[in-house]
Tab-separated table of C-alpha atoms and ligand atoms in Angstrom:
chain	number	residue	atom	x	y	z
U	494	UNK	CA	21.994	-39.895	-21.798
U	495	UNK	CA	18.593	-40.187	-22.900
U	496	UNK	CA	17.892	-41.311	-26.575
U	497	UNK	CA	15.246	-42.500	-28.353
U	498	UNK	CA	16.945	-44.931	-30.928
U	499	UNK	CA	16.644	-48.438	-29.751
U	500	UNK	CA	19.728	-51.196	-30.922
U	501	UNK	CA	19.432	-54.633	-31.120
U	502	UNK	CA	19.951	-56.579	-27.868
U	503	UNK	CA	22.967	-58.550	-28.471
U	504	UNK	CA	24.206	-58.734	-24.682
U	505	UNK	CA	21.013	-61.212	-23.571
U	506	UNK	CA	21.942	-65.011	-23.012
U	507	UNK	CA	19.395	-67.713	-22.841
U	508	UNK	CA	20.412	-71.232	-20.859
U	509	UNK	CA	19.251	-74.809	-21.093
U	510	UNK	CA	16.880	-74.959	-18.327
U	511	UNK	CA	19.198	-77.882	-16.339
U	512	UNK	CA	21.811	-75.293	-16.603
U	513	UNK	CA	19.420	-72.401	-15.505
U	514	UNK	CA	18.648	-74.155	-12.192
U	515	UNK	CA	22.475	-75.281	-11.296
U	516	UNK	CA	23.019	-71.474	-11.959
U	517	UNK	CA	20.983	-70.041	-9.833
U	518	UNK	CA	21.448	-71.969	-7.202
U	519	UNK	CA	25.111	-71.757	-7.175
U	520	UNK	CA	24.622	-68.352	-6.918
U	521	UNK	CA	21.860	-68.237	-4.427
U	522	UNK	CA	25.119	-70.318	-2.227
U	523	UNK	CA	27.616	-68.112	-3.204
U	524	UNK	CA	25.355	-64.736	-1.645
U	525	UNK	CA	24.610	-66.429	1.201
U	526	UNK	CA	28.114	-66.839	2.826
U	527	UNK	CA	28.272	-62.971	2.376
U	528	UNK	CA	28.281	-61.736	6.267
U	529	UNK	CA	28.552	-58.710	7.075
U	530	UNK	CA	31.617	-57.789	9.102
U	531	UNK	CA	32.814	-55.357	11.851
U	532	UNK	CA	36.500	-56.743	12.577
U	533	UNK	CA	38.389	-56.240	9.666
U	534	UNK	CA	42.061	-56.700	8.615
U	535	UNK	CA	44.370	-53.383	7.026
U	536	UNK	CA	45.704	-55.794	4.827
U	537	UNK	CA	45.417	-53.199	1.375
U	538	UNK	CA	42.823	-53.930	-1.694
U	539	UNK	CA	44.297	-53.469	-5.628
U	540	UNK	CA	41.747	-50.423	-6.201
U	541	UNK	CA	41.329	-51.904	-9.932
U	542	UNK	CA	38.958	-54.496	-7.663
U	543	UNK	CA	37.023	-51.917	-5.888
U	544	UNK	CA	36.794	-49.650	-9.525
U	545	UNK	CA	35.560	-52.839	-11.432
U	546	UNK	CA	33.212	-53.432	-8.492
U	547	UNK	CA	31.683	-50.042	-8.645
U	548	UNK	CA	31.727	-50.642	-12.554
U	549	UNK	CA	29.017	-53.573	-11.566
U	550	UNK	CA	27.098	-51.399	-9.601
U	551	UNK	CA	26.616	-48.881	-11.978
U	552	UNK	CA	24.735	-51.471	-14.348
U	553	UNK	CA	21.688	-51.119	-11.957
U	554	UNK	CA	18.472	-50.636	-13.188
U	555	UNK	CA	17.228	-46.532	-12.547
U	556	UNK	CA	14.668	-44.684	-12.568
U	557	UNK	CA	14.129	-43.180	-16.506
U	558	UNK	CA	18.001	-44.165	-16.382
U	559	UNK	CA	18.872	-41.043	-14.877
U	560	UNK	CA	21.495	-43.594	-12.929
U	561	UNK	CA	21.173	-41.313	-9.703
U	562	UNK	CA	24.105	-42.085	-7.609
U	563	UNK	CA	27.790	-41.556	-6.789
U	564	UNK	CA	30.477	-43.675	-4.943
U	565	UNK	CA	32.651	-41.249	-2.939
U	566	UNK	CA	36.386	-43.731	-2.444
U	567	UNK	CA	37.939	-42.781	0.657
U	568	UNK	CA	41.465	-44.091	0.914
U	569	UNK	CA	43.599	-41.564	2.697
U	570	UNK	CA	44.077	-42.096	6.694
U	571	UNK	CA	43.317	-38.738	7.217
U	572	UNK	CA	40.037	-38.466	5.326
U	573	UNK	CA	39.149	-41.916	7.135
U	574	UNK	CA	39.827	-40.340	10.821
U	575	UNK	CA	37.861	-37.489	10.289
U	576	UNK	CA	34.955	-39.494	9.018
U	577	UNK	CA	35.231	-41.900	11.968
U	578	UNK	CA	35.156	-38.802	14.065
U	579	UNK	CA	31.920	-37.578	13.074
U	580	UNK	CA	30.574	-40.792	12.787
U	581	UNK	CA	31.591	-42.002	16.280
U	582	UNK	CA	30.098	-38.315	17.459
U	583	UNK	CA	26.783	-38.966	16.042
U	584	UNK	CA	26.566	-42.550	16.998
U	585	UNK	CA	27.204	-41.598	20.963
U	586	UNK	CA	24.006	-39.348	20.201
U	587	UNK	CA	22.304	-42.258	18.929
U	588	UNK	CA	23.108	-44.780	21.160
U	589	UNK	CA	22.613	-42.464	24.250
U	590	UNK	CA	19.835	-40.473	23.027
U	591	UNK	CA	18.429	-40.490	19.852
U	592	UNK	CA	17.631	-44.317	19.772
U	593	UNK	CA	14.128	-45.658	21.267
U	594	UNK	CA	14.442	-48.800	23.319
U	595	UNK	CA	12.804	-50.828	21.046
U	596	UNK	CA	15.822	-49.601	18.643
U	597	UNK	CA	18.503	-50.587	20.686
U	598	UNK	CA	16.916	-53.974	21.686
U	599	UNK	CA	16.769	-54.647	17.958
U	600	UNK	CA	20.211	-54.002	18.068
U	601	UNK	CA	21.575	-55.883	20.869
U	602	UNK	CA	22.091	-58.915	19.217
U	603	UNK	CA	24.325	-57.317	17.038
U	604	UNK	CA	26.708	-56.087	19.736
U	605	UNK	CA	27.268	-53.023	17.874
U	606	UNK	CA	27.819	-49.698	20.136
U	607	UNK	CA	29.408	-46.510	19.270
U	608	UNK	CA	32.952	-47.117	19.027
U	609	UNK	CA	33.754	-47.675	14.872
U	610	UNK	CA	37.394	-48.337	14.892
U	611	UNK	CA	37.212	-50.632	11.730
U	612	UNK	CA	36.572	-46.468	10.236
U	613	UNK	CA	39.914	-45.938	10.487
U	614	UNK	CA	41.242	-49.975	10.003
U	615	UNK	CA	39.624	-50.820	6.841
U	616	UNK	CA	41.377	-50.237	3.541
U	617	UNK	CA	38.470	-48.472	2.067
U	618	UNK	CA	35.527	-46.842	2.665
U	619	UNK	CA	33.046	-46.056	-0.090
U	620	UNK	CA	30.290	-43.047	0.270
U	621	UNK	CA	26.819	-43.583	-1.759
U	622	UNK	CA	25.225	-41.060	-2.560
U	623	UNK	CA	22.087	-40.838	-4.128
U	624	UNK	CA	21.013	-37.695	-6.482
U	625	UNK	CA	18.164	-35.924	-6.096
U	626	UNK	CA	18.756	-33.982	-9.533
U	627	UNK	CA	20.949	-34.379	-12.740
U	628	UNK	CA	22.218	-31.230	-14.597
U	629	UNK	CA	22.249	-31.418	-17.831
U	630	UNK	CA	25.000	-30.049	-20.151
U	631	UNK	CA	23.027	-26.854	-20.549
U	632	UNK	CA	22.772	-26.465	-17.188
U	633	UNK	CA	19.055	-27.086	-16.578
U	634	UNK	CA	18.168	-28.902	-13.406
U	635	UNK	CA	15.832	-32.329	-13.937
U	636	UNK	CA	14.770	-33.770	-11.353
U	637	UNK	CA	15.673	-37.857	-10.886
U	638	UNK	CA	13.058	-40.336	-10.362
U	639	UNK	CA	12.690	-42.657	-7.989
U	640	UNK	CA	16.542	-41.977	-7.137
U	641	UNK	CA	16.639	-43.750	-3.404
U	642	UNK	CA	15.134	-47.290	-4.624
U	643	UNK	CA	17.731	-46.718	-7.500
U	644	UNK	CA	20.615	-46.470	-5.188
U	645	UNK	CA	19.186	-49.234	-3.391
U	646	UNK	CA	19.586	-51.298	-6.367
U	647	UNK	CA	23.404	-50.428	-7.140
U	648	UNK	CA	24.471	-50.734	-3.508
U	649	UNK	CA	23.267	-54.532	-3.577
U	650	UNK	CA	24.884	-55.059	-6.608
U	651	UNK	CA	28.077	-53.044	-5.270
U	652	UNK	CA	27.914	-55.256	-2.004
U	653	UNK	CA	28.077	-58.289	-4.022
U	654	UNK	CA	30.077	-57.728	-6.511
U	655	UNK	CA	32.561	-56.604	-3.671
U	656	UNK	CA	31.830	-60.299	-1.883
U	657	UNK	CA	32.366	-62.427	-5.305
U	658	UNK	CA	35.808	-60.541	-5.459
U	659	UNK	CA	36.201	-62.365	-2.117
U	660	UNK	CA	36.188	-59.034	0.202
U	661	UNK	CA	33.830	-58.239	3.264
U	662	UNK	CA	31.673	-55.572	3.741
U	663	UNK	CA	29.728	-53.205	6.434
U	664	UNK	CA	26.752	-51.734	5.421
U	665	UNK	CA	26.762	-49.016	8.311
U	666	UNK	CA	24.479	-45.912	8.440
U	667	UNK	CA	25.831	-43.720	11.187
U	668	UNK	CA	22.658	-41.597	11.974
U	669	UNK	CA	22.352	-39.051	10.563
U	670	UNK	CA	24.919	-38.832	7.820
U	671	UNK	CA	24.793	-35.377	6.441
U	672	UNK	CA	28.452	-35.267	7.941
U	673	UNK	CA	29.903	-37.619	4.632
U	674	UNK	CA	28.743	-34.624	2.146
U	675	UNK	CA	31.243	-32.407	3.729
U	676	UNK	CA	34.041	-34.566	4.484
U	677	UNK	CA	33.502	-36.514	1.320
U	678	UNK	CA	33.249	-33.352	-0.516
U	679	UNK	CA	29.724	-33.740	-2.101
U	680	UNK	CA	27.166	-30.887	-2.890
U	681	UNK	CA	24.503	-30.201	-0.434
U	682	UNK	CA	21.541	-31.713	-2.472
U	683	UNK	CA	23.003	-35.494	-2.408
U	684	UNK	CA	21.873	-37.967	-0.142
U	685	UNK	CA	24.261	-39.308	2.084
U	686	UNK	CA	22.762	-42.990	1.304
U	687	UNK	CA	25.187	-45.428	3.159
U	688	UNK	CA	28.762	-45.657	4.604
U	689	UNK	CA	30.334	-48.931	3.161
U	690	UNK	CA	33.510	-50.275	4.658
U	691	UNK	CA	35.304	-52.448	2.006
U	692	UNK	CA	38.115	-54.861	2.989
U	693	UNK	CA	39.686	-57.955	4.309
U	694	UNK	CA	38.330	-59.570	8.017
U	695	UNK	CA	40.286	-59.830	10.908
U	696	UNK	CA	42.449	-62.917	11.122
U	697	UNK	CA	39.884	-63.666	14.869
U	698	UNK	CA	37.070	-61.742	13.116
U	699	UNK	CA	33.619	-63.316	14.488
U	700	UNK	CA	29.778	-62.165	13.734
U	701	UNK	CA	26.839	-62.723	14.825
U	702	UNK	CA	24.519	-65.628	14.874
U	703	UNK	CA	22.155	-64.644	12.751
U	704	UNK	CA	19.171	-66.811	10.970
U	705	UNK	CA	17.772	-66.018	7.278
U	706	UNK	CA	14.097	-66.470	6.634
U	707	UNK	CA	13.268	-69.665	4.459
U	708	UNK	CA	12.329	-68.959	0.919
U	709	UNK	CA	8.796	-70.094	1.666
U	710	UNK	CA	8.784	-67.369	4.270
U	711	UNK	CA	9.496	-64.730	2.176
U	712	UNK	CA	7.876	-65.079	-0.751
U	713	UNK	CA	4.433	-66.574	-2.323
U	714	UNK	CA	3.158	-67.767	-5.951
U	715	UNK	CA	0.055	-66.409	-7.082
Q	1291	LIG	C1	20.256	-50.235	5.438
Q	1291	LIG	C2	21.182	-50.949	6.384
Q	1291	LIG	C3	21.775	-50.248	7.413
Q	1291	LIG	C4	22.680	-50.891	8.282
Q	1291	LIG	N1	23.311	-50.153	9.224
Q	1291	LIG	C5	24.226	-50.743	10.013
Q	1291	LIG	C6	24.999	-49.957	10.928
Q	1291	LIG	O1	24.876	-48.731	10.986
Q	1291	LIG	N2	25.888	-50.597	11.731
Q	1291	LIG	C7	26.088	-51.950	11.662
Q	1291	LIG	O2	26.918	-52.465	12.401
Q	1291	LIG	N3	25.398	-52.724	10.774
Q	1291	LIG	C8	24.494	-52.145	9.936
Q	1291	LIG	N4	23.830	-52.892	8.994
Q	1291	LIG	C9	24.140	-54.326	8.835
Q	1291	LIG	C10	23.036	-55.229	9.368
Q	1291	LIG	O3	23.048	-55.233	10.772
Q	1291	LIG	C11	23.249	-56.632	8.796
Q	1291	LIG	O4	23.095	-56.597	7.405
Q	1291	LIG	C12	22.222	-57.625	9.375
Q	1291	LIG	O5	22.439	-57.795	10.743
Q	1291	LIG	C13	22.273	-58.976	8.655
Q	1291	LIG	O6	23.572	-59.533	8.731
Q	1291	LIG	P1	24.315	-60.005	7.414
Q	1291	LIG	O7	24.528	-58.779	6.560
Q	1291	LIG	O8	25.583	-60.631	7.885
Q	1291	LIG	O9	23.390	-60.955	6.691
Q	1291	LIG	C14	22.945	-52.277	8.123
Q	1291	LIG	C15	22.334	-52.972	7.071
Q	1291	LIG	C16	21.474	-52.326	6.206
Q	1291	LIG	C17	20.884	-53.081	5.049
């Protein structure tokens, strides 16, 4: 993977600066009618959309480029039940136990609880994982760089490129999540990173009223 011939770059494209601006700002709309959504449809999904959508997401930016993750597709019903299982069994935990106050007040708006039907609904669900190593053909062991903010990266790009293709998404991190290496058959020294559920909403599918900071609240010129 690693090489130390450089190529000319012939994939860069420069914009008249009218153009630039009507660009990004279409964009900027587009991402922010993404939602996230917990009522969704079983309505199917082509899988050529959700392969060309994980095709995006691997063109993240990665740490020395050791491009540190993997996208575990869960289609079959069976696969999906046992996942919800452990995932509903952990969040009872949390939401009973394991959860401060402060945690669950945070949540409240949200409405979220322990129940995840939409597990078991949802056409697909899609395991990230991020790598904590990457074995080289020889077999020696290196270790990956700054693998989590890598996976970070991908799984934004995965999550849009998933909304542009006009499907919802759930970012949902049932806690903790060491439960998705077995089921989702991944070794032992991946990070279960987060559980997305990938489909259509619910015909009466309704989320919460939520507000996004104002550019000029999150960022400043220096
Ligand atoms: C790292 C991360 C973990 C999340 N975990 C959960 C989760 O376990 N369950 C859930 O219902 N939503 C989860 N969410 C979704 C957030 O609640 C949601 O993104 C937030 O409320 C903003 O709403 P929006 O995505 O519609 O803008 C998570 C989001 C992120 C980024």
């Amino acid at each position: 993977m690693n090489s130390s011939s450089h190529i000319p770059l012939t994939s860069y494209r420069e914009y008249p600066s009218t153009e630039m601006l009507i660009r990004v700002t279409h964009f900027a709309d587009e991402v922010h009618r993404r939602r996230t959504i917990r009522d969704f449809s079983s309505r199917p999904v082509d899988r050529a959309v959700i392969e060309q959508a994980i095709r995006a997401a691997g063109s993240a930016p990665s740490g020395a480029n050791r491009q540190p993750w993997h996208f575990a597709v869960v289609q079959s019903a069976d696969v999906k039940r046992r996942i919800r299982e452990a995932a509903e069994a952990e969040e009872r935990e949390f939401y009973s136990h394991r959860a401060t106050e402060e945690w669950k007040d945070a949540l409240a708006p949200l409405g979220t609880d322990a129940d995840k039907p939409f597990l078991e609904t949802a056409p697909y669900l899609i395991g990230v994982f991020a790598q904590k190593f990457t074995q080289t053909q020889d077999g020696e062991r290196l270790v990956n760089y700054y693998p989590i903010e890598s996976v970070g990266l991908a799984t934004g790009i995965l999550i849009t490129a998933l909304h542009t293709a006009g499907l919802a998404t759930l970012t949902h991190t049932p806690s903790p999540m060491k439960f998705m290496n077995e089921i989702m058959q991944r070794p032992g020294d991946e990070r279960p990173f987060v559980l997305l559920v990938v489909g259509y909403p619910a015909d009466d599918c309704r989320v919460p009223a939520i507000v996004r900071k104002p550019v000029n609240d999150i960022c400043s010129f220096l």
